[in-house]
Tab-separated table of C-alpha atoms and ligand atoms in Angstrom:
chain	number	residue	atom	x	y	z
H	1	MET	CA	0.000	0.000	0.000
H	2	TYR	CA	2.701	2.467	0.978
H	3	PRO	CA	5.725	0.767	-0.589
H	4	GLN	CA	8.010	3.659	0.231
H	5	ILE	CA	7.562	3.210	3.978
H	6	ARG	CA	6.766	-0.467	4.224
H	7	GLY	CA	9.201	-2.095	6.569
H	8	ARG	CA	10.678	1.142	7.746
H	9	ARG	CA	11.372	1.134	11.451
H	10	LEU	CA	12.070	3.944	13.839
H	11	ARG	CA	15.605	3.573	15.063
H	12	ARG	CA	15.026	2.598	18.646
H	13	SER	CA	17.258	4.756	20.729
H	14	GLU	CA	16.313	4.616	24.385
H	15	ALA	CA	14.574	8.010	24.206
H	16	ILE	CA	12.554	7.080	21.118
H	17	ARG	CA	11.577	3.799	22.727
H	18	ARG	CA	10.177	5.739	25.654
H	19	MET	CA	8.311	8.160	23.380
H	20	VAL	CA	6.548	5.441	21.419
H	21	CYS	CA	5.862	3.159	24.378
H	22	GLU	CA	2.154	2.297	24.353
H	23	THR	CA	1.820	0.567	27.704
H	24	ARG	CA	3.571	1.760	30.803
H	25	LEU	CA	3.456	-0.085	34.095
H	26	SER	CA	3.612	1.787	37.370
H	27	ALA	CA	2.997	1.143	41.051
H	28	ASP	CA	-0.499	2.583	40.567
H	29	ASP	CA	-1.480	-0.482	38.531
H	30	PHE	CA	-1.008	-2.956	41.349
H	31	ILE	CA	-3.046	-4.472	44.152
H	32	TYR	CA	-1.001	-6.639	46.520
H	33	PRO	CA	-2.621	-9.728	48.133
H	34	LEU	CA	-2.015	-10.404	51.830
H	35	PHE	CA	-2.860	-13.500	53.883
H	36	VAL	CA	-3.716	-12.811	57.504
H	37	THR	CA	-3.804	-15.410	60.232
H	38	HIS	CA	-4.392	-15.844	63.966
H	39	GLY	CA	-1.728	-15.777	66.638
H	40	VAL	CA	1.137	-13.455	67.425
H	41	ASP	CA	4.515	-13.157	65.775
H	42	VAL	CA	3.473	-15.293	62.840
H	43	ARG	CA	5.347	-14.619	59.604
H	44	ARG	CA	5.161	-17.905	57.743
H	45	GLU	CA	6.458	-18.045	54.187
H	46	ILE	CA	4.138	-19.806	51.739
H	47	SER	CA	6.425	-22.451	50.291
H	48	SER	CA	4.877	-22.492	46.822
H	49	MET	CA	4.846	-18.674	46.671
H	50	PRO	CA	8.311	-17.503	47.711
H	51	GLY	CA	8.373	-13.991	49.145
H	52	ASN	CA	4.721	-14.169	50.255
H	53	TYR	CA	3.765	-14.791	53.867
H	54	GLN	CA	0.900	-15.640	56.150
H	55	LEU	CA	1.021	-12.825	58.685
H	56	SER	CA	-0.589	-12.370	62.072
H	57	VAL	CA	-2.243	-9.022	62.688
H	58	ASP	CA	0.640	-7.768	64.868
H	59	GLN	CA	3.035	-8.372	61.954
H	60	LEU	CA	1.071	-6.254	59.501
H	61	ALA	CA	2.425	-2.793	60.348
H	62	PRO	CA	5.938	-3.189	58.854
H	63	GLU	CA	4.518	-4.940	55.799
H	64	ILE	CA	1.994	-2.149	55.265
H	65	CYS	CA	4.668	0.534	55.677
H	66	GLU	CA	6.755	-1.186	52.993
H	67	ILE	CA	3.776	-1.354	50.614
H	68	VAL	CA	2.932	2.308	51.169
H	69	ALA	CA	6.591	3.345	50.745
H	70	LEU	CA	6.669	1.560	47.393
H	71	GLY	CA	3.622	3.541	46.281
H	72	ILE	CA	1.309	0.561	45.846
H	73	PRO	CA	-2.191	1.994	46.319
H	74	ALA	CA	-4.137	-1.065	47.484
H	75	VAL	CA	-4.066	-4.458	49.172
H	76	ILE	CA	-6.552	-7.315	49.073
H	77	LEU	CA	-6.941	-9.410	52.208
H	78	PHE	CA	-7.530	-13.131	52.624
H	79	GLY	CA	-8.121	-14.651	56.048
H	80	LEU	CA	-7.137	-17.930	57.659
H	81	PRO	CA	-9.525	-18.600	60.538
H	82	GLU	CA	-8.635	-20.298	63.791
H	83	HIS	CA	-11.452	-22.822	63.414
H	84	LYS	CA	-13.361	-23.851	60.346
H	85	ASP	CA	-16.987	-24.949	60.519
H	86	PRO	CA	-19.746	-25.917	58.061
H	87	THR	CA	-21.024	-22.355	57.578
H	88	GLY	CA	-17.672	-20.566	57.775
H	89	SER	CA	-18.808	-18.472	60.731
H	90	GLU	CA	-15.446	-16.821	61.400
H	91	GLY	CA	-15.767	-15.262	57.967
H	92	TYR	CA	-18.547	-12.950	59.083
H	93	ALA	CA	-17.676	-12.625	62.783
H	94	ARG	CA	-17.169	-8.985	63.772
H	95	GLY	CA	-13.906	-9.941	65.494
H	96	GLY	CA	-12.719	-12.252	62.690
H	97	VAL	CA	-9.137	-12.131	61.532
H	98	VAL	CA	-9.799	-10.105	58.367
H	99	GLN	CA	-11.961	-7.625	60.289
H	100	GLN	CA	-9.106	-7.165	62.803
H	101	ALA	CA	-6.595	-6.806	59.989
H	102	VAL	CA	-8.648	-4.116	58.238
H	103	ARG	CA	-8.783	-2.081	61.463
H	104	GLU	CA	-5.037	-2.448	61.966
H	105	ILE	CA	-4.213	-1.417	58.390
H	106	LYS	CA	-6.499	1.602	58.609
H	107	ARG	CA	-4.774	2.570	61.861
H	108	VAL	CA	-1.304	2.317	60.292
H	109	ALA	CA	-2.101	3.696	56.820
H	110	PRO	CA	-5.560	5.235	56.488
H	111	GLU	CA	-4.877	6.208	52.859
H	112	LEU	CA	-4.068	2.673	51.682
H	113	VAL	CA	-7.079	1.203	49.875
H	114	VAL	CA	-8.205	-1.962	51.622
H	115	ILE	CA	-10.078	-4.556	49.595
H	116	THR	CA	-11.437	-7.705	51.219
H	117	ASP	CA	-12.114	-11.034	49.559
H	118	VAL	CA	-15.693	-12.042	50.325
H	119	CYS	CA	-15.937	-15.815	50.097
H	120	LEU	CA	-16.546	-18.647	52.536
H	121	CYS	CA	-14.071	-21.181	51.119
H	122	GLU	CA	-11.270	-20.243	53.508
H	123	TYR	CA	-13.644	-20.556	56.481
H	124	THR	CA	-15.689	-23.687	55.809
H	125	ASP	CA	-14.450	-27.077	57.023
H	126	HIS	CA	-15.403	-28.654	53.669
H	127	GLY	CA	-13.589	-25.936	51.693
H	128	HIS	CA	-16.448	-25.030	49.371
H	129	CYS	CA	-17.458	-21.434	48.740
H	130	GLY	CA	-20.780	-21.732	50.535
H	131	VAL	CA	-23.159	-23.757	52.669
H	132	VAL	CA	-23.589	-27.320	51.389
H	133	ASP	CA	-26.487	-29.798	51.713
H	134	ALA	CA	-26.181	-33.436	52.799
H	135	ASP	CA	-25.165	-34.428	49.261
H	136	GLY	CA	-22.413	-31.827	49.132
H	137	ASN	CA	-24.226	-29.432	46.794
H	138	VAL	CA	-23.586	-25.764	47.447
H	139	LEU	CA	-26.847	-24.001	48.350
H	140	ASN	CA	-27.010	-20.658	46.589
H	141	ASP	CA	-29.524	-18.637	48.604
H	142	PRO	CA	-28.424	-19.333	52.187
H	143	THR	CA	-24.854	-18.752	51.028
H	144	VAL	CA	-25.722	-15.353	49.565
H	145	GLU	CA	-27.182	-14.253	52.907
H	146	LEU	CA	-23.962	-15.113	54.716
H	147	LEU	CA	-21.860	-13.375	52.058
H	148	ALA	CA	-23.889	-10.192	52.535
H	149	GLU	CA	-23.279	-10.428	56.292
H	150	MET	CA	-19.569	-10.932	55.658
H	151	ALA	CA	-19.376	-7.891	53.359
H	152	VAL	CA	-21.112	-5.719	55.976
H	153	SER	CA	-18.688	-6.900	58.681
H	154	HIS	CA	-15.734	-5.937	56.444
H	155	ALA	CA	-17.239	-2.532	55.628
H	156	CYS	CA	-17.889	-1.974	59.314
H	157	ALA	CA	-14.195	-2.614	60.032
H	158	GLY	CA	-13.262	0.009	57.418
H	159	ALA	CA	-12.833	-1.835	54.099
H	160	ASP	CA	-13.030	0.498	51.097
H	161	LEU	CA	-13.972	-2.188	48.612
H	162	VAL	CA	-15.428	-5.649	49.026
H	163	ALA	CA	-14.645	-8.303	46.458
H	164	PRO	CA	-17.085	-11.221	46.285
H	165	SER	CA	-15.211	-14.138	44.735
H	166	ASP	CA	-17.627	-17.034	45.103
H	167	MET	CA	-19.676	-16.798	41.870
H	168	MET	CA	-23.063	-17.464	43.537
H	169	ASP	CA	-26.037	-16.047	41.646
H	170	GLY	CA	-27.431	-12.796	42.974
H	171	ARG	CA	-24.679	-12.128	45.508
H	172	VAL	CA	-23.675	-8.717	44.157
H	173	GLY	CA	-27.240	-7.410	44.449
H	174	ALA	CA	-27.646	-8.871	47.933
H	175	ILE	CA	-24.328	-7.392	49.084
H	176	ARG	CA	-25.181	-3.971	47.609
H	177	ALA	CA	-28.566	-3.954	49.349
H	178	ALA	CA	-27.089	-5.060	52.684
H	179	LEU	CA	-24.304	-2.452	52.525
H	180	ASP	CA	-26.785	0.308	51.696
H	181	ASP	CA	-29.150	-0.790	54.493
H	182	GLU	CA	-26.345	-0.652	57.035
H	183	GLY	CA	-25.180	2.809	55.952
H	184	PHE	CA	-22.225	1.738	53.804
H	185	SER	CA	-23.335	3.165	50.493
H	186	GLU	CA	-19.771	4.451	49.939
H	187	THR	CA	-18.287	0.966	50.066
H	188	ALA	CA	-17.714	-0.184	46.500
H	189	ILE	CA	-17.963	-3.683	45.054
H	190	MET	CA	-15.204	-5.245	42.986
H	191	SER	CA	-16.862	-8.334	41.634
H	192	TYR	CA	-14.953	-11.431	40.615
H	193	ALA	CA	-17.553	-11.538	37.862
H	194	VAL	CA	-15.547	-13.571	35.416
H	195	LYS	CA	-13.903	-16.371	37.317
H	196	TYR	CA	-12.888	-19.556	35.580
H	197	ALA	CA	-12.603	-23.009	37.140
H	198	SER	CA	-8.833	-23.036	36.799
H	199	GLY	CA	-5.816	-25.157	37.628
H	200	PHE	CA	-3.860	-21.951	38.216
H	201	TYR	CA	-5.257	-21.521	41.764
H	202	GLY	CA	-3.176	-24.453	43.091
H	203	PRO	CA	-0.666	-22.547	45.249
H	204	PHE	CA	-3.399	-20.255	46.645
H	205	ARG	CA	-5.120	-23.270	48.115
H	206	GLU	CA	-1.989	-23.935	50.143
H	207	ALA	CA	-1.643	-20.236	51.010
H	208	ALA	CA	-5.244	-19.899	52.198
H	209	ASP	CA	-5.677	-23.529	53.203
H	210	SER	CA	-8.858	-23.692	51.144
H	211	ALA	CA	-8.790	-26.808	48.954
H	212	PRO	CA	-12.263	-28.369	48.641
H	213	GLN	CA	-12.416	-31.593	50.669
H	214	PHE	CA	-14.630	-33.236	48.057
H	215	GLY	CA	-15.683	-32.446	44.504
H	216	ASP	CA	-14.469	-29.306	42.765
H	217	ARG	CA	-15.741	-25.817	41.955
H	218	ARG	CA	-16.820	-26.452	38.397
H	219	GLY	CA	-20.465	-26.235	39.418
H	220	TYR	CA	-20.154	-22.535	40.159
H	221	GLN	CA	-17.076	-21.327	38.278
H	222	MET	CA	-16.871	-20.748	34.530
H	223	ASP	CA	-15.665	-23.175	31.936
H	224	PRO	CA	-12.334	-22.101	30.382
H	225	PRO	CA	-13.453	-22.368	26.725
H	226	ASN	CA	-16.234	-19.784	27.124
H	227	LEU	CA	-15.876	-16.119	26.217
H	228	ARG	CA	-19.415	-14.881	25.495
H	229	GLU	CA	-20.460	-16.246	28.868
H	230	ALA	CA	-17.912	-13.872	30.427
H	231	ILE	CA	-19.768	-10.923	28.930
H	232	ARG	CA	-23.073	-12.254	30.292
H	233	GLU	CA	-21.596	-12.710	33.768
H	234	ALA	CA	-20.110	-9.207	33.782
H	235	ASP	CA	-23.356	-7.741	32.479
H	236	ALA	CA	-25.370	-9.440	35.235
H	237	ASP	CA	-23.035	-8.255	38.006
H	238	LEU	CA	-23.060	-4.685	36.683
H	239	ALA	CA	-26.850	-4.719	36.644
H	240	GLU	CA	-26.753	-5.792	40.299
H	241	GLY	CA	-24.475	-2.901	41.225
H	242	ALA	CA	-20.843	-3.976	40.767
H	243	ASP	CA	-18.428	-1.038	40.440
H	244	ILE	CA	-15.371	-2.896	39.143
H	245	ILE	CA	-15.322	-6.129	37.153
H	246	MET	CA	-12.583	-8.670	37.669
H	247	VAL	CA	-11.327	-11.324	35.300
H	248	LYS	CA	-9.495	-14.265	36.868
H	249	PRO	CA	-7.034	-15.832	36.054
H	250	ALA	CA	-5.259	-13.352	33.768
H	251	LEU	CA	-2.568	-14.988	31.675
H	252	ALA	CA	-4.592	-17.639	29.857
H	253	TYR	CA	-7.530	-15.193	29.573
H	254	LEU	CA	-6.042	-12.080	27.965
H	255	ASP	CA	-8.693	-12.219	25.236
H	256	VAL	CA	-11.368	-12.217	27.941
H	257	ILE	CA	-9.830	-9.153	29.625
H	258	SER	CA	-9.756	-7.425	26.270
H	259	ALA	CA	-13.369	-8.320	25.461
H	260	VAL	CA	-14.682	-7.251	28.880
H	261	ALA	CA	-12.727	-3.980	28.745
H	262	GLY	CA	-14.160	-3.315	25.291
H	263	ALA	CA	-17.731	-4.173	26.192
H	264	PHE	CA	-18.128	-2.080	29.357
H	265	SER	CA	-17.050	1.333	30.550
H	266	VAL	CA	-16.375	0.340	34.169
H	267	PRO	CA	-12.835	-0.322	35.413
H	268	VAL	CA	-11.545	-3.844	34.795
H	269	ALA	CA	-9.298	-5.668	37.238
H	270	ALA	CA	-7.294	-8.756	36.317
H	271	TYR	CA	-6.022	-11.302	38.832
H	272	ASN	CA	-2.530	-12.558	38.016
H	273	VAL	CA	-3.166	-15.623	40.199
H	274	SER	CA	-0.966	-17.788	42.373
H	275	GLY	CA	-0.124	-20.428	39.748
H	276	GLU	CA	0.927	-17.779	37.260
H	277	PHE	CA	3.244	-16.312	39.889
H	278	SER	CA	4.652	-19.629	41.088
H	279	MET	CA	5.482	-20.813	37.557
H	280	VAL	CA	7.642	-17.750	37.033
H	281	LYS	CA	9.311	-18.191	40.426
H	282	ALA	CA	10.004	-21.899	39.919
H	283	ALA	CA	11.389	-21.503	36.401
H	284	ALA	CA	13.536	-18.575	37.529
H	285	GLU	CA	14.882	-20.610	40.440
H	286	LYS	CA	15.966	-23.272	37.986
H	287	GLY	CA	17.698	-20.643	35.910
H	288	TRP	CA	15.419	-21.271	32.937
H	289	ILE	CA	14.035	-17.754	32.657
H	290	ASP	CA	14.931	-14.261	33.805
H	291	GLU	CA	12.369	-13.575	36.548
H	292	ARG	CA	12.368	-9.809	36.285
H	293	ARG	CA	12.089	-9.741	32.521
H	294	VAL	CA	9.353	-12.374	32.344
H	295	ALA	CA	7.289	-10.987	35.228
H	296	LEU	CA	7.325	-7.457	33.788
H	297	GLU	CA	6.492	-8.855	30.351
H	298	ILE	CA	3.490	-10.714	31.767
H	299	LEU	CA	2.252	-7.687	33.714
H	300	THR	CA	2.673	-5.470	30.663
H	301	GLY	CA	0.691	-7.996	28.609
H	302	ILE	CA	-2.142	-7.976	31.126
H	303	LYS	CA	-2.262	-4.189	31.077
H	304	ARG	CA	-2.006	-4.067	27.274
H	305	ALA	CA	-4.977	-6.438	27.087
H	306	GLY	CA	-7.070	-3.798	28.856
H	307	ALA	CA	-6.757	-4.269	32.614
H	308	ASP	CA	-6.979	-1.028	34.589
H	309	MET	CA	-5.597	-2.723	37.696
H	310	ILE	CA	-3.715	-5.949	38.353
H	311	LEU	CA	-3.858	-8.067	41.485
H	312	THR	CA	-0.416	-9.608	41.639
H	313	TYR	CA	2.015	-11.296	44.029
H	314	HIS	CA	4.811	-9.704	41.949
H	315	ALA	CA	3.648	-6.206	42.977
H	316	LYS	CA	6.436	-5.305	45.403
H	317	ASP	CA	9.228	-6.708	43.219
H	318	ALA	CA	7.714	-5.154	40.111
H	319	VAL	CA	7.732	-1.686	41.650
H	320	ARG	CA	11.385	-2.121	42.620
H	321	TRP	CA	12.297	-3.346	39.147
H	322	LEU	CA	10.422	-0.486	37.511
H	323	SER	CA	12.285	2.059	39.596
H	324	GLU	CA	15.606	0.559	38.443
H	325	THR	CA	14.837	0.881	34.730
X	1	PBG	C1	-11.707	-17.610	46.632
X	1	PBG	C2	-10.490	-17.204	45.928
X	1	PBG	C3	-9.559	-18.026	45.286
X	1	PBG	C4	-8.569	-17.175	44.777
X	1	PBG	C5	-8.899	-15.880	45.132
X	1	PBG	N1	-10.091	-15.909	45.838
X	1	PBG	C6	-9.543	-19.508	45.189
X	1	PBG	C7	-10.509	-20.146	44.271
X	1	PBG	O1	-11.263	-19.486	43.583
X	1	PBG	O2	-10.541	-21.367	44.245
X	1	PBG	C8	-7.378	-17.617	43.998
X	1	PBG	C9	-6.313	-16.616	43.838
X	1	PBG	C10	-5.007	-17.164	43.394
X	1	PBG	O3	-4.868	-18.314	42.947
X	1	PBG	O4	-4.023	-16.405	43.510
X	1	PBG	N2	-11.784	-17.075	47.927
């Protein structure tokens, strides 16, 4: 078409490379996940996720100061209860571990955005995301009630955003209504609207001690081959009042991130999940890949696909690497 310029390339001096760069990562893109647990003086490294720890509430302050100093704007909290039971009651207890952690973080760094994962799987003794019947089927409606209670207890502790991750039908609407009723109309909802039944959550189940004791989550999570269904799920959650839509996992679903970002005008979050992180770590440990280069390449790809924010275990390292370049 334009034979005279076909194949012509800008000579890529460093300055020109910066000028034509289309996707730029910064600390502002990241949300860092934290696992909080009972006890005192607990700082237990998660073996499959090097550099990530289960922390007791008293150990949070230095971690939070580090995150704030790096300029990361937000954390998402996951809780490990002292006791698990069939309905996951520590998940919605006012003095539960996540509720305590939110208060502590807000004391140390009121400006840090605190997001809480709203799901029962870490709190139930069977490891499913809700209440189950005698045959082990997850019961949607009673579960939704408990999730709404959990979201209110997080908001009450000071959470800025609640993130329901269970995929039950109608939970976003129920959570929105409960938050509004209790005077938390300012608390926003980041919905894990598009969550696939994925093998990439493996290390998280060790980190949060939340592997299902029987069956799997395919009954309530999406099937990996489906893309149009992602749009339907996002659409439904937005109609119920979600403020931010999340796609999870990220790496094998870049087309889904792109489609969701194109279809809706709300912010899109992508979860660069535990398995995606651990693969990079393990291969780097073996000397097969350059960790820094590959991690930044993956995060750039997720942003280029259309994510406005990325939940990632690489967050702290990524900010350090970015400041060195
Ligand atoms: C559910 C939840 C999970 C993850 C985040 N929230 C586990 C699951 O859906 O089975 C996984 C995140 C990761 O793998 O990093 N509470």
